[in-house]
Backbone as ProteinMPNN parsed JSONL, in Angstrom:
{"seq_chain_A": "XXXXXXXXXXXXXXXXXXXXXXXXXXXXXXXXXXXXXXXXXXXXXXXXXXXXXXXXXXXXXXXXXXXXXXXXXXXXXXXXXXXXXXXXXXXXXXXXXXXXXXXXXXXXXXXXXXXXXXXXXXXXXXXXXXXXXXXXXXXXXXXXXXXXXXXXXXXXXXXXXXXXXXXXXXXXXXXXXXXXXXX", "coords_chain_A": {"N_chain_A": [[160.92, 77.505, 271.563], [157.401, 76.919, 272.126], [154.695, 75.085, 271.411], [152.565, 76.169, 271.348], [152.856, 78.917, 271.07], [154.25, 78.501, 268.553], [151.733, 77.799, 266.903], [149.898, 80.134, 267.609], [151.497, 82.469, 266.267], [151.65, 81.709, 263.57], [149.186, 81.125, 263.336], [148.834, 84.365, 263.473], [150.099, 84.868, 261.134], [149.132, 83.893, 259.118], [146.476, 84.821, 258.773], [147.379, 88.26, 258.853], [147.887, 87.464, 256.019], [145.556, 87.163, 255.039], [143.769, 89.614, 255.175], [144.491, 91.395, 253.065], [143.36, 89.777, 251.222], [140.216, 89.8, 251.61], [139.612, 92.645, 252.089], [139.997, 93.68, 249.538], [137.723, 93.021, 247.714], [135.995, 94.33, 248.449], [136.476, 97.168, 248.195], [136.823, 97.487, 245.145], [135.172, 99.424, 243.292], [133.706, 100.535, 240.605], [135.14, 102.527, 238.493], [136.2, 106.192, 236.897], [137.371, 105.298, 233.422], [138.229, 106.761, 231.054], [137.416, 109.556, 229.31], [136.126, 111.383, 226.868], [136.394, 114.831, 226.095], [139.622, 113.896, 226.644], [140.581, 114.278, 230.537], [142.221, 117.028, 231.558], [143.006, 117.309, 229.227], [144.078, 120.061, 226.224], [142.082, 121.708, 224.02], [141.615, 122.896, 220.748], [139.49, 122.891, 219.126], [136.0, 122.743, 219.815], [134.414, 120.399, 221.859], [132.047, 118.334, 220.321], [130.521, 116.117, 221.311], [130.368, 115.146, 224.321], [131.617, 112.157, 225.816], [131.953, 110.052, 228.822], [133.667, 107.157, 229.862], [133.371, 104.297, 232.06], [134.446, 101.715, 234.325], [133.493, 99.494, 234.607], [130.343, 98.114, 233.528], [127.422, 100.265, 233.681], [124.669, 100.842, 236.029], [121.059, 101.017, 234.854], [118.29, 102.314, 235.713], [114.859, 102.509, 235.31], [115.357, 103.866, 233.116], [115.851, 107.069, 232.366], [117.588, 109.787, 233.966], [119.063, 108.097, 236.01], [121.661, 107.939, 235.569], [123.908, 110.953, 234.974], [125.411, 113.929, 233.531], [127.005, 117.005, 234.008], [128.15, 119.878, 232.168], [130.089, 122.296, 233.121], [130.828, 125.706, 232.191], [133.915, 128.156, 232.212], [133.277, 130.049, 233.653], [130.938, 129.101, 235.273], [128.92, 128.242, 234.325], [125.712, 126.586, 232.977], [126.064, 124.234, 230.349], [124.641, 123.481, 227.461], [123.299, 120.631, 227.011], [122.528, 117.193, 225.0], [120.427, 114.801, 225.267], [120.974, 112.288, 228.154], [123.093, 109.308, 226.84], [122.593, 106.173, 228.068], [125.208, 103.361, 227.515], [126.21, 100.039, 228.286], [128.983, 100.792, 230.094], [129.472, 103.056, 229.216], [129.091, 106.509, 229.015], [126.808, 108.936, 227.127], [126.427, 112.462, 225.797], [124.995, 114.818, 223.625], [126.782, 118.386, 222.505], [125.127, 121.253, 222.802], [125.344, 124.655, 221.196], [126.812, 127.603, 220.417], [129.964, 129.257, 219.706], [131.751, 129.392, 221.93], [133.261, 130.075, 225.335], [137.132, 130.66, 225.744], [138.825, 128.504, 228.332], [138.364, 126.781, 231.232], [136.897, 123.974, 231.298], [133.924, 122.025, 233.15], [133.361, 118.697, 233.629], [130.964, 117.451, 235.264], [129.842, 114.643, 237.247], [127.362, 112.239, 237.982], [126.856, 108.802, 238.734], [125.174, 105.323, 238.575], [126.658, 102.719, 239.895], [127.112, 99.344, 238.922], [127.107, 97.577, 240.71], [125.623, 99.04, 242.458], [126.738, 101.269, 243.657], [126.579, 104.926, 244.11], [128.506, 106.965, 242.258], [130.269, 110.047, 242.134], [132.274, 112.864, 240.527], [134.57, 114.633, 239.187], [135.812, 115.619, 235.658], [137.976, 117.669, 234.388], [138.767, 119.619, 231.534], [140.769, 121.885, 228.865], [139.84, 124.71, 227.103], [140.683, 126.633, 224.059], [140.101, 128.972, 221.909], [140.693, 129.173, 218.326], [142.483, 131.703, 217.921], [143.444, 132.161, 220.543], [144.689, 130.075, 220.916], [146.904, 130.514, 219.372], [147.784, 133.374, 219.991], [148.562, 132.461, 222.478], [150.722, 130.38, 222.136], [152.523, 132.096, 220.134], [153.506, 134.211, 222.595], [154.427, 132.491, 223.868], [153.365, 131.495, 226.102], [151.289, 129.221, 227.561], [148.974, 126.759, 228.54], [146.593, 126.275, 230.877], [146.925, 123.499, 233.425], [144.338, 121.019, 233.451], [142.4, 119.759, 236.316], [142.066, 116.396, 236.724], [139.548, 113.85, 237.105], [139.481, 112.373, 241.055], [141.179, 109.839, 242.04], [139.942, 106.875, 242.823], [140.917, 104.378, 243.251], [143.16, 104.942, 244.217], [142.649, 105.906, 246.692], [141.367, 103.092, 247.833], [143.791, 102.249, 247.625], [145.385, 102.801, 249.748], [143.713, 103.077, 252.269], [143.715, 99.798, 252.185], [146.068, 99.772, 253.056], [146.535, 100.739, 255.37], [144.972, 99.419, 257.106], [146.744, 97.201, 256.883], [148.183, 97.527, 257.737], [147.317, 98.167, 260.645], [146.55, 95.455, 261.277], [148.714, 94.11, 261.092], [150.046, 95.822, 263.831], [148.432, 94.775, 265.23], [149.236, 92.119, 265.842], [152.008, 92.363, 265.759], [152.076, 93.467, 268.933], [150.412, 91.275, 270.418], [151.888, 89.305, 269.679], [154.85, 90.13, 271.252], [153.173, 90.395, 273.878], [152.396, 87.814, 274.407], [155.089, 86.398, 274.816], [156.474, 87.829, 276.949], [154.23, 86.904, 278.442], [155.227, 84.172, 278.868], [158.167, 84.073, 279.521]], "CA_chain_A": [[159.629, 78.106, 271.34], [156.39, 76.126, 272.574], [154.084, 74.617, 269.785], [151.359, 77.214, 271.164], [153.412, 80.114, 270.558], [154.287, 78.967, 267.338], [150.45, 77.774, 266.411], [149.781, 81.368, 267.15], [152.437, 82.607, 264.979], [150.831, 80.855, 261.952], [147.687, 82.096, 262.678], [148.725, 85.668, 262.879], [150.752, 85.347, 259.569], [147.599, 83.449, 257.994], [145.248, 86.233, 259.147], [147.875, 89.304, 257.868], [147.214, 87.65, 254.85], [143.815, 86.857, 253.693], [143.361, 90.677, 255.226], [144.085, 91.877, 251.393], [142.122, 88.999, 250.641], [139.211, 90.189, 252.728], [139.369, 94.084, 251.537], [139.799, 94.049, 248.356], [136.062, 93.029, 246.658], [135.207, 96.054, 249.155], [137.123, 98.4, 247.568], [136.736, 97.425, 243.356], [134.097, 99.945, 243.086], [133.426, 101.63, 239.416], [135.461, 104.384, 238.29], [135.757, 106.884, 235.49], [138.291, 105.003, 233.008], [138.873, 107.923, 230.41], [136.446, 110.846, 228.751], [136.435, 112.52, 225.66], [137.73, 115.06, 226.216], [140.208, 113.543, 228.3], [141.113, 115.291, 231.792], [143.347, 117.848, 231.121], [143.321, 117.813, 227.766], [143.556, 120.956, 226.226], [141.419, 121.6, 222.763], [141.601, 124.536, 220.11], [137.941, 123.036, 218.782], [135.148, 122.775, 221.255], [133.978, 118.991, 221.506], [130.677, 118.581, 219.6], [130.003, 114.968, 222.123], [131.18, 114.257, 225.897], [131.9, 110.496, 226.521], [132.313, 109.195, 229.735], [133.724, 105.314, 229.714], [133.586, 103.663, 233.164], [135.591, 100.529, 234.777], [132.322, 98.381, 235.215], [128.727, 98.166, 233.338], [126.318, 100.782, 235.069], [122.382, 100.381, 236.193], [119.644, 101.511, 234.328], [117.306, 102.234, 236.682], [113.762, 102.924, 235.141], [115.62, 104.623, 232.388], [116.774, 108.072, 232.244], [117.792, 110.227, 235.099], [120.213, 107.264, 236.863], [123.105, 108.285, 235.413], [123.764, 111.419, 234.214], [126.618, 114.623, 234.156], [127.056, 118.237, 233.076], [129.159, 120.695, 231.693], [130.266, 123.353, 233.609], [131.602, 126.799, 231.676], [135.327, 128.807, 232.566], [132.334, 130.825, 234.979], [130.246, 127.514, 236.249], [127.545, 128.107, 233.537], [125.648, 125.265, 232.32], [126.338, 124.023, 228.822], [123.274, 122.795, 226.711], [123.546, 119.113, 226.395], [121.062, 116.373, 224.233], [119.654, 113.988, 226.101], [122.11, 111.56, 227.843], [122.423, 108.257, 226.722], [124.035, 104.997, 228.394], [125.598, 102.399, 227.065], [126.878, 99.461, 229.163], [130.267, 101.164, 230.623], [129.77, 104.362, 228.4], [127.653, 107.989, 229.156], [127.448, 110.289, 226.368], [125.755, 113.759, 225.441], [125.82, 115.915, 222.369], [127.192, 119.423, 223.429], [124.562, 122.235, 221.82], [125.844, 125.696, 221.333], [128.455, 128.173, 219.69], [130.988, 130.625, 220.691], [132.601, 129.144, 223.799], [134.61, 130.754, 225.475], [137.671, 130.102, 226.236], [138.867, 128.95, 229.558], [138.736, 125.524, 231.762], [135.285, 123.615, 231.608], [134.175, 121.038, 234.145], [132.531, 117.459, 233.364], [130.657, 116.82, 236.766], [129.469, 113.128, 237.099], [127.075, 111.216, 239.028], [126.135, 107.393, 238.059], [125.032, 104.166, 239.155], [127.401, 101.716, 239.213], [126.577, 97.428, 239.059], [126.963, 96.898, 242.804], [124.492, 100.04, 243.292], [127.094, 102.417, 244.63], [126.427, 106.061, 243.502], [130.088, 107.246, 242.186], [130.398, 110.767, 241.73], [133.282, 113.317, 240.018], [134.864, 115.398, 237.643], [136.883, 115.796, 234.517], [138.417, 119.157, 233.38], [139.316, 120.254, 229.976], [140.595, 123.282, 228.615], [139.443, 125.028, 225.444], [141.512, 127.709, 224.017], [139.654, 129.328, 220.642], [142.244, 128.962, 218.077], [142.476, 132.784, 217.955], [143.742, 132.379, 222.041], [145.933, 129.247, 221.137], [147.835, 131.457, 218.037], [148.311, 134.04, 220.955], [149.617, 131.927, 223.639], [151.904, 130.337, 221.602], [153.477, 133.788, 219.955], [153.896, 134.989, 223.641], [155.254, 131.726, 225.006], [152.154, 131.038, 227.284], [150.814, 127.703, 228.325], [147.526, 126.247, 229.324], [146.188, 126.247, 232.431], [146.097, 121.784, 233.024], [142.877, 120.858, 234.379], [142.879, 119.013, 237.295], [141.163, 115.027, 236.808], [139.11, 113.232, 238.684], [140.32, 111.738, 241.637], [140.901, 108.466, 241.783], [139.112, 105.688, 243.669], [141.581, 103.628, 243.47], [144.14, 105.337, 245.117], [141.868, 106.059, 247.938], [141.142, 101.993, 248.086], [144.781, 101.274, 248.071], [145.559, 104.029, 251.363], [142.398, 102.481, 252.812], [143.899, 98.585, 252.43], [147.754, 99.98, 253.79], [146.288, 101.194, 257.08], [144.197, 98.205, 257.327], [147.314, 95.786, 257.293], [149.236, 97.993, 259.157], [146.783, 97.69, 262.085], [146.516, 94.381, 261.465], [150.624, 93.711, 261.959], [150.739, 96.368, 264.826], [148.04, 94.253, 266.669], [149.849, 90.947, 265.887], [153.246, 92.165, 266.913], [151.846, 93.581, 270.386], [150.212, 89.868, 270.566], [153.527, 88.298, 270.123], [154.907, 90.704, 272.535], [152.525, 90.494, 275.273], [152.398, 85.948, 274.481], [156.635, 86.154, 275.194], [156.371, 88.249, 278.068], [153.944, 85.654, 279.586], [156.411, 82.648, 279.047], [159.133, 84.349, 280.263]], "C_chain_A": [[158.58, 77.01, 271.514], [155.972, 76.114, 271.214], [152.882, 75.492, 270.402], [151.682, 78.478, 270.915], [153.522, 80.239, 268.866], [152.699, 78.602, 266.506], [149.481, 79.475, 266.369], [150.324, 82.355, 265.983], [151.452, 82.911, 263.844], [149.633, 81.37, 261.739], [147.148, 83.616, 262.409], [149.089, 85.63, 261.615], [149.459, 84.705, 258.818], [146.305, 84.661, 257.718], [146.289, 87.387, 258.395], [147.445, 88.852, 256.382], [146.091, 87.24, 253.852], [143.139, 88.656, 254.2], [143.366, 91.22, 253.324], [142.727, 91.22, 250.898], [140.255, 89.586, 250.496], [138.523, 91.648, 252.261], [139.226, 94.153, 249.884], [138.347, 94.334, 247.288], [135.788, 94.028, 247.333], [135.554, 96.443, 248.106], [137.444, 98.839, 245.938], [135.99, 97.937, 243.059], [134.514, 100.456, 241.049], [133.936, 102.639, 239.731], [135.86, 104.74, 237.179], [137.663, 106.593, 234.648], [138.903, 106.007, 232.187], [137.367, 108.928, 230.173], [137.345, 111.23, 227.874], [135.643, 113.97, 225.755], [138.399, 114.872, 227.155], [140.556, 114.519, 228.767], [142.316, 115.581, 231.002], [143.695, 118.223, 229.787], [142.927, 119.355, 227.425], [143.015, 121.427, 224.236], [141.151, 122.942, 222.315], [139.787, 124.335, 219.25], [137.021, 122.219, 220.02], [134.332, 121.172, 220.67], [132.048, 119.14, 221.022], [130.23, 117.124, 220.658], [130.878, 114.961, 223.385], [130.833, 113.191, 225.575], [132.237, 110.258, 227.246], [132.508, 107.824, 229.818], [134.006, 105.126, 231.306], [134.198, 102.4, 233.332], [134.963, 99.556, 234.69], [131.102, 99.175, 234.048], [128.394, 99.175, 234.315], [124.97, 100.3, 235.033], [122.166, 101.714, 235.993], [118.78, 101.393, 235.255], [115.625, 102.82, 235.959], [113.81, 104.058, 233.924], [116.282, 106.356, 232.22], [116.411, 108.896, 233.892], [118.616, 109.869, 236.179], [120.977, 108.045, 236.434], [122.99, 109.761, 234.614], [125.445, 112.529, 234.679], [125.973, 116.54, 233.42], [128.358, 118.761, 233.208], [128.87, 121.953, 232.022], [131.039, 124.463, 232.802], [132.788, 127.085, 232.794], [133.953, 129.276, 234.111], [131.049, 130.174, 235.486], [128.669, 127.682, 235.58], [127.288, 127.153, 233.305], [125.775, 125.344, 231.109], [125.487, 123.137, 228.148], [123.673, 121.335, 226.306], [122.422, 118.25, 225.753], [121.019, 115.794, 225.08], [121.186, 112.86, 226.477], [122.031, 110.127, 227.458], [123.507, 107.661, 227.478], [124.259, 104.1, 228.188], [126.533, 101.278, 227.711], [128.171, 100.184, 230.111], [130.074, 102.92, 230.145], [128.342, 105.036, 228.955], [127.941, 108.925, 228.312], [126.221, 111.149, 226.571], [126.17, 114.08, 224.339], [125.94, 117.234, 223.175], [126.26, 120.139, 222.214], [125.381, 123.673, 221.93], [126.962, 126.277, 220.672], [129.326, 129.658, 220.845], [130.499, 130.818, 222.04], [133.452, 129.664, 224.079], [135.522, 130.191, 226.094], [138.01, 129.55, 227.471], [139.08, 126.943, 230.189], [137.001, 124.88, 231.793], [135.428, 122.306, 232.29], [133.274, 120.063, 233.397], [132.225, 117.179, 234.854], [129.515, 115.458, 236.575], [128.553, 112.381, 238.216], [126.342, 110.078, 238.821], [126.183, 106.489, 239.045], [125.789, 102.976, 238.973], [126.531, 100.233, 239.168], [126.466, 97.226, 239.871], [126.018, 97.571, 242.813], [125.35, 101.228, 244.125], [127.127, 103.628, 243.401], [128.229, 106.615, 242.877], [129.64, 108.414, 241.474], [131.728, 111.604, 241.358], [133.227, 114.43, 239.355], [135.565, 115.442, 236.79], [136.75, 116.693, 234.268], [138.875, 119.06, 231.99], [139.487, 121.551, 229.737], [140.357, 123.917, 227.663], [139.917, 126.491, 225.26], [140.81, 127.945, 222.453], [141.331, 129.329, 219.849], [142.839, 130.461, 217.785], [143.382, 132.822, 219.479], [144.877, 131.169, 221.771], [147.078, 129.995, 220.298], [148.932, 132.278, 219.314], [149.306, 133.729, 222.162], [150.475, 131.439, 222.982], [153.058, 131.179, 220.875], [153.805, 133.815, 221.512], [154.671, 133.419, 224.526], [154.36, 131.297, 226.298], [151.534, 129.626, 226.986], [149.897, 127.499, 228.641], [147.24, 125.972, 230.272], [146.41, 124.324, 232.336], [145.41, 121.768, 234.165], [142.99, 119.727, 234.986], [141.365, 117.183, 236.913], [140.52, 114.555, 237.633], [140.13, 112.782, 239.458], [139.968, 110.198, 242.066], [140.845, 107.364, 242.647], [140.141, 105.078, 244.229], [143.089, 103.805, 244.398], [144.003, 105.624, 246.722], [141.499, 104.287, 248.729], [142.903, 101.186, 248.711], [145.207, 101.932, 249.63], [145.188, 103.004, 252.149], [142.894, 100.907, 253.25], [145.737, 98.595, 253.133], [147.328, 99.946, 255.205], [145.955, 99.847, 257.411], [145.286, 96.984, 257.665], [148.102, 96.034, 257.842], [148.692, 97.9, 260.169], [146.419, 96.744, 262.279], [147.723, 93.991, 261.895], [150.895, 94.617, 262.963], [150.138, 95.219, 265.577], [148.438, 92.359, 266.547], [151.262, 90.953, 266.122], [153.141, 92.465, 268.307], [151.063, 92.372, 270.99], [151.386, 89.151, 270.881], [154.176, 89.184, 271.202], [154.561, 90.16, 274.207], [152.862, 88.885, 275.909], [154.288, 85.732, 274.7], [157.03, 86.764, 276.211], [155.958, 87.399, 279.085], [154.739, 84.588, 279.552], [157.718, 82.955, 279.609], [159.719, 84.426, 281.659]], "O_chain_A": [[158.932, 75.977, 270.944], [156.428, 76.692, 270.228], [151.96, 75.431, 269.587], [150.789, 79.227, 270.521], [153.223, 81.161, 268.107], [152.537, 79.195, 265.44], [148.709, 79.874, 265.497], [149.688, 82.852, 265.054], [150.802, 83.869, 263.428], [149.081, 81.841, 260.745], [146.174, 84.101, 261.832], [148.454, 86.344, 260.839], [148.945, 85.306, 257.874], [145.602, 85.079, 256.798], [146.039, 87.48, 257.193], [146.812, 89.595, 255.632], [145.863, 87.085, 252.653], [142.095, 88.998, 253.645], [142.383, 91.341, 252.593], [141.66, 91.649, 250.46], [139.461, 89.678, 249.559], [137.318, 91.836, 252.097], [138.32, 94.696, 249.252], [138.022, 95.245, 246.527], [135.169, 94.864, 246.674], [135.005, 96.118, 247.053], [137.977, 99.857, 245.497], [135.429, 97.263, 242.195], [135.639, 100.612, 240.574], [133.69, 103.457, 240.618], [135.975, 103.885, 236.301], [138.709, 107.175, 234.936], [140.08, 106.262, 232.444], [136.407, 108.871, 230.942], [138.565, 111.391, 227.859], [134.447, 114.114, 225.504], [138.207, 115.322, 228.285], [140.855, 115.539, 228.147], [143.053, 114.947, 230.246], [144.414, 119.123, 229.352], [141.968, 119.939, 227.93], [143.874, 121.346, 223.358], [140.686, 123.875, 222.969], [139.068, 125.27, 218.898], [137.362, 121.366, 220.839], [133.867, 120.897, 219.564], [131.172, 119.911, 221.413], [129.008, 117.253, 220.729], [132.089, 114.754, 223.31], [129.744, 113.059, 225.017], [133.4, 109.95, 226.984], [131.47, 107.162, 229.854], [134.887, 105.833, 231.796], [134.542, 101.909, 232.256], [135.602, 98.504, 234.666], [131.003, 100.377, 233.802], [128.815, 99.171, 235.471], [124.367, 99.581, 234.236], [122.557, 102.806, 236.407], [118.488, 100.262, 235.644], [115.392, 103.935, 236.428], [112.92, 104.866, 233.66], [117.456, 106.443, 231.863], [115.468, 108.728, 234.665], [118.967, 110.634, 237.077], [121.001, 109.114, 237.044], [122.146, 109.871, 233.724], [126.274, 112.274, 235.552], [125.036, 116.968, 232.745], [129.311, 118.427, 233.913], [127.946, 122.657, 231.615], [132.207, 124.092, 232.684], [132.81, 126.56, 233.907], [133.922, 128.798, 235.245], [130.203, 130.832, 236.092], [127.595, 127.377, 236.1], [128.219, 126.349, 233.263], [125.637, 126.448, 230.583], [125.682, 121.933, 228.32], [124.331, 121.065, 225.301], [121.284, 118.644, 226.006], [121.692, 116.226, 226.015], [122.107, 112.605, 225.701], [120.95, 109.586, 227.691], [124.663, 108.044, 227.655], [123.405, 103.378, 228.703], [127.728, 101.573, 227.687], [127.994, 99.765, 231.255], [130.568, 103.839, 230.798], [127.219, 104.6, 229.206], [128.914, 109.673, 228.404], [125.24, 110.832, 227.244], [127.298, 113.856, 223.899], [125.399, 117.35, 224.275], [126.409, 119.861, 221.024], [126.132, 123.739, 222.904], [127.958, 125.62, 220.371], [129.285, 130.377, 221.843], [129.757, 131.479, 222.766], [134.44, 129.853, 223.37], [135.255, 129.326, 226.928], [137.333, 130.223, 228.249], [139.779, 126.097, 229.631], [136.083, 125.482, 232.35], [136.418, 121.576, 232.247], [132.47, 120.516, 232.583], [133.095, 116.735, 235.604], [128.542, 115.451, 235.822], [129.068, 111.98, 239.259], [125.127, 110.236, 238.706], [126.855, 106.556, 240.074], [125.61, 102.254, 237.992], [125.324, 100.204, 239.405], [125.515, 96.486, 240.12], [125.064, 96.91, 243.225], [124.859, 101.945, 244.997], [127.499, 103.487, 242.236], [129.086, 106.308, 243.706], [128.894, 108.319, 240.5], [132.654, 111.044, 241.945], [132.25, 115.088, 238.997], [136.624, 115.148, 237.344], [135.647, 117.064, 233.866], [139.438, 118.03, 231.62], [138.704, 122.399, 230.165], [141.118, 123.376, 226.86], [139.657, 127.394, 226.055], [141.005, 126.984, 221.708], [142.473, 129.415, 220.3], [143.96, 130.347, 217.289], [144.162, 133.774, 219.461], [145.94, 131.274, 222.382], [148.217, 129.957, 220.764], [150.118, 132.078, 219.575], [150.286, 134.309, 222.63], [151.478, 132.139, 223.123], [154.262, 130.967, 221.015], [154.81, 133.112, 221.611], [155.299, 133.437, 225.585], [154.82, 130.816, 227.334], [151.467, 129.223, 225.825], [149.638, 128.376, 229.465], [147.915, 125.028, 230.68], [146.089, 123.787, 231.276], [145.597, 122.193, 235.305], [143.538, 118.748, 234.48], [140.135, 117.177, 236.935], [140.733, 114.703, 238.836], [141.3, 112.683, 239.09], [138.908, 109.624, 242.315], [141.884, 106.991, 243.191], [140.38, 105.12, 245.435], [143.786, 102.993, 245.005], [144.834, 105.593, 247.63], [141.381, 104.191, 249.951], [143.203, 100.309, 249.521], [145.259, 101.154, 250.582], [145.945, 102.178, 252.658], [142.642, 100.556, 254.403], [146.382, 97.632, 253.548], [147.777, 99.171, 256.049], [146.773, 99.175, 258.038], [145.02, 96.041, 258.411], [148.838, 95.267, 258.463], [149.455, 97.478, 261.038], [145.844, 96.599, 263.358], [147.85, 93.536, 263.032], [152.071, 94.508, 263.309], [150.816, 94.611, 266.406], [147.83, 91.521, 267.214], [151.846, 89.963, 266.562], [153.94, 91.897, 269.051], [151.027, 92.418, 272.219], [151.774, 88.596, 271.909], [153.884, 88.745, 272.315], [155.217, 89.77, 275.173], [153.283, 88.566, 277.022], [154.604, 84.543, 274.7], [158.107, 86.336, 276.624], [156.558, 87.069, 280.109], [154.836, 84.057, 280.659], [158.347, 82.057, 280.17], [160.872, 84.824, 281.824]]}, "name": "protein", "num_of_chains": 1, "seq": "XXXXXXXXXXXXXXXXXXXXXXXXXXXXXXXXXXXXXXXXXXXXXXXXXXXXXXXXXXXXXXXXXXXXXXXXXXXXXXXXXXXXXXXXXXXXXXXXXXXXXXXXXXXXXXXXXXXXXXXXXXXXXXXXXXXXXXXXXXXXXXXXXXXXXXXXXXXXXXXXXXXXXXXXXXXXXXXXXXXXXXX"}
């Protein structure tokens, strides 16, 4: 093997890997670490506060209106919330109102993270009056589970697979093509 074949080499395998290197600070965006009520959870009393906790600090931008969410009803009503507040990582609300009905309610999300990227979502929950949980459990019935956000991070890691897979296709059709010519 020539010493320019293998100086190539070296510099494809050096390059495959500072690619992670390279992607990753992309792809560490802010995302939604838990909520009360967590996704999917399902609750026989109706939460008197949402909490959203995030991965990262968010921006305050000029005060209220950056960050904010609501609560969607079983039939995509809105649900009276106090004012929201935010607290480094954390977004809450108080929830106003009585006799909810049962069913699946949505947390829809859209905040500012620290970098400045908008990150939007949702968290489900399900709320079963305890009159409807009594029932389903006599009959052997089950709760719908509400589907969670989806998650960033799984979308970042996809995103950094492809990325080093078309980085090692186009460094084995390199070596390829560079052993063809010496041949």
């Amino acid at each position: 093997m020539s010493s320019s074949l293998r100086r190539r080499i070296a510099t494809l395998f050096l390059s495959l890997l500072l690619v992670p290197v390279m992607v990753l600070p992309a792809t560490a965006h802010t995302s939604l670490s838990s909520s009360i009520p967590a996704a999917g959870q399902s609750l026989q009393e109706f939460p008197q506060v949402i909490e959203l906790v995030f991965s990262e600090p968010l921006l305050t931008i000029g005060g209220d209106g950056t960050n904010y969410f609501e609560l969607l009803g079983p039939e995509g009503d809105l649900i009276a919330l106090g004012s929201i507040e935010v607290d480094g990582a954390e977004v809450r609300a108080q929830v106003f109102g009585a006799d909810f009905e049962p069913g699946s309610y949505r947390i829809a999300y859209r905040v500012v993270a620290g970098d400045g990227h908008v990150i939007t979502g949702e968290s489900s929950f399900t709320y079963q009056s305890e009159i409807g949980a009594e029932l389903g459990e006599s009959e052997g019935g089950s709760s719908d589970s509400a589907k969670g956000s989806e998650s960033r991070n799984d979308r970042s890691i996809l995103v950094l697979a492809i990325l080093i897979l078309i980085t090692a296709s186009v460094a084995v059709g390199l070596l390829l093509r560079s052993g063809e010519r010496h041949s």
